[in-house]
Amino acid sequence: VGIGFFPDVGASHLLPGLGGSFGMYLALTGNRIRYGDASWSGLATHTIKAQDQAGFLDRLVATGDPEAALRGFSVPARR
């Protein structure tokens, strides 16, 4: 997850809500985080394997239901 050279309007609204100093850390450093940290911080709610992306998108289009589409594709995030 990257936020570019500086936090824009969306990031400056979202990052302070991460709790602690994690949002400030991301804003000041511009460091990228992996999916485990995105899940831990609340930026991401689910993860899927890269090779399952096409199947997940097909199921999402077919069902129109994100929760149903995630069943069978969502995996625990590593940190």
Short mmCIF file of C-alpha atoms in Angstrom, two decimals:
data_model
loop_
_atom_site.label_atom_id
_atom_site.label_comp_id
_atom_site.label_asym_id
_atom_site.label_seq_id
_atom_site.Cartn_x
_atom_site.Cartn_y
_atom_site.Cartn_z
CA VAL A 1 0.00 0.00 0.00
CA GLY A 2 1.54 3.30 -1.00
CA ILE A 3 0.31 6.84 -0.50
CA GLY A 4 2.55 8.66 -2.97
CA PHE A 5 4.88 11.58 -2.28
CA PHE A 6 2.59 13.15 0.33
CA PRO A 7 -0.75 12.25 1.89
CA ASP A 8 -3.59 13.60 -0.24
CA VAL A 9 -7.10 14.47 0.91
CA GLY A 10 -8.21 10.85 1.36
CA ALA A 11 -5.10 9.79 3.22
CA SER A 12 -5.07 12.86 5.46
CA HIS A 13 -8.62 11.94 6.46
CA LEU A 14 -7.96 8.21 6.89
CA LEU A 15 -4.50 8.03 8.49
CA PRO A 16 -5.30 9.84 11.78
CA GLY A 17 -7.97 7.23 12.50
CA LEU A 18 -5.51 4.34 12.54
CA GLY A 19 -4.74 4.86 16.20
CA GLY A 20 -1.47 5.32 17.97
CA SER A 21 1.17 6.89 15.79
CA PHE A 22 0.95 4.46 12.87
CA GLY A 23 -0.92 6.91 10.62
CA MET A 24 1.57 9.66 11.39
CA TYR A 25 4.44 7.26 10.70
CA LEU A 26 3.00 6.42 7.26
CA ALA A 27 2.31 10.07 6.45
CA LEU A 28 5.76 11.31 7.45
CA THR A 29 7.84 8.49 5.99
CA GLY A 30 5.84 7.49 2.92
CA ASN A 31 6.88 3.91 3.67
CA ARG A 32 4.94 1.12 2.04
CA ILE A 33 3.29 -1.58 4.11
CA ARG A 34 2.46 -5.18 3.32
CA TYR A 35 -0.99 -6.72 3.48
CA GLY A 36 -0.46 -8.09 6.99
CA ASP A 37 0.17 -4.59 8.32
CA ALA A 38 -2.74 -3.23 6.28
CA SER A 39 -5.00 -5.84 7.88
CA TRP A 40 -3.59 -5.26 11.37
CA SER A 41 -4.08 -1.49 11.12
CA GLY A 42 -7.61 -1.71 9.73
CA LEU A 43 -6.74 -0.42 6.25
CA ALA A 44 -7.69 -3.81 4.79
CA THR A 45 -10.42 -6.17 5.95
CA HIS A 46 -9.72 -9.23 3.77
CA THR A 47 -6.86 -10.69 1.75
CA ILE A 48 -6.89 -13.02 -1.23
CA LYS A 49 -4.03 -14.76 -2.99
CA ALA A 50 -2.81 -13.09 -6.18
CA GLN A 51 -3.55 -16.21 -8.22
CA ASP A 52 -7.19 -16.13 -7.00
CA GLN A 53 -7.83 -12.54 -8.08
CA ALA A 54 -9.46 -13.41 -11.42
CA GLY A 55 -11.72 -16.04 -9.85
CA PHE A 56 -12.68 -13.67 -7.05
CA LEU A 57 -13.56 -10.91 -9.53
CA ASP A 58 -15.61 -13.33 -11.63
CA ARG A 59 -17.54 -14.43 -8.55
CA LEU A 60 -18.03 -10.83 -7.42
CA VAL A 61 -19.47 -9.86 -10.81
CA ALA A 62 -21.69 -12.96 -10.86
CA THR A 63 -23.08 -12.56 -7.34
CA GLY A 64 -22.87 -8.82 -6.76
CA ASP A 65 -22.28 -9.71 -3.11
CA PRO A 66 -18.77 -8.96 -1.76
CA GLU A 67 -19.16 -11.20 1.30
CA ALA A 68 -20.36 -14.15 -0.78
CA ALA A 69 -17.57 -13.57 -3.29
CA LEU A 70 -14.96 -13.59 -0.52
CA ARG A 71 -16.06 -16.98 0.80
CA GLY A 72 -13.52 -19.51 -0.37
CA PHE A 73 -11.00 -16.86 -1.44
CA SER A 74 -10.23 -14.93 1.75
CA VAL A 75 -7.07 -16.06 3.55
CA PRO A 76 -5.57 -14.98 6.88
CA ALA A 77 -3.05 -12.18 6.52
CA ARG A 78 0.56 -12.79 7.47
CA ARG A 79 2.27 -10.10 9.42
#
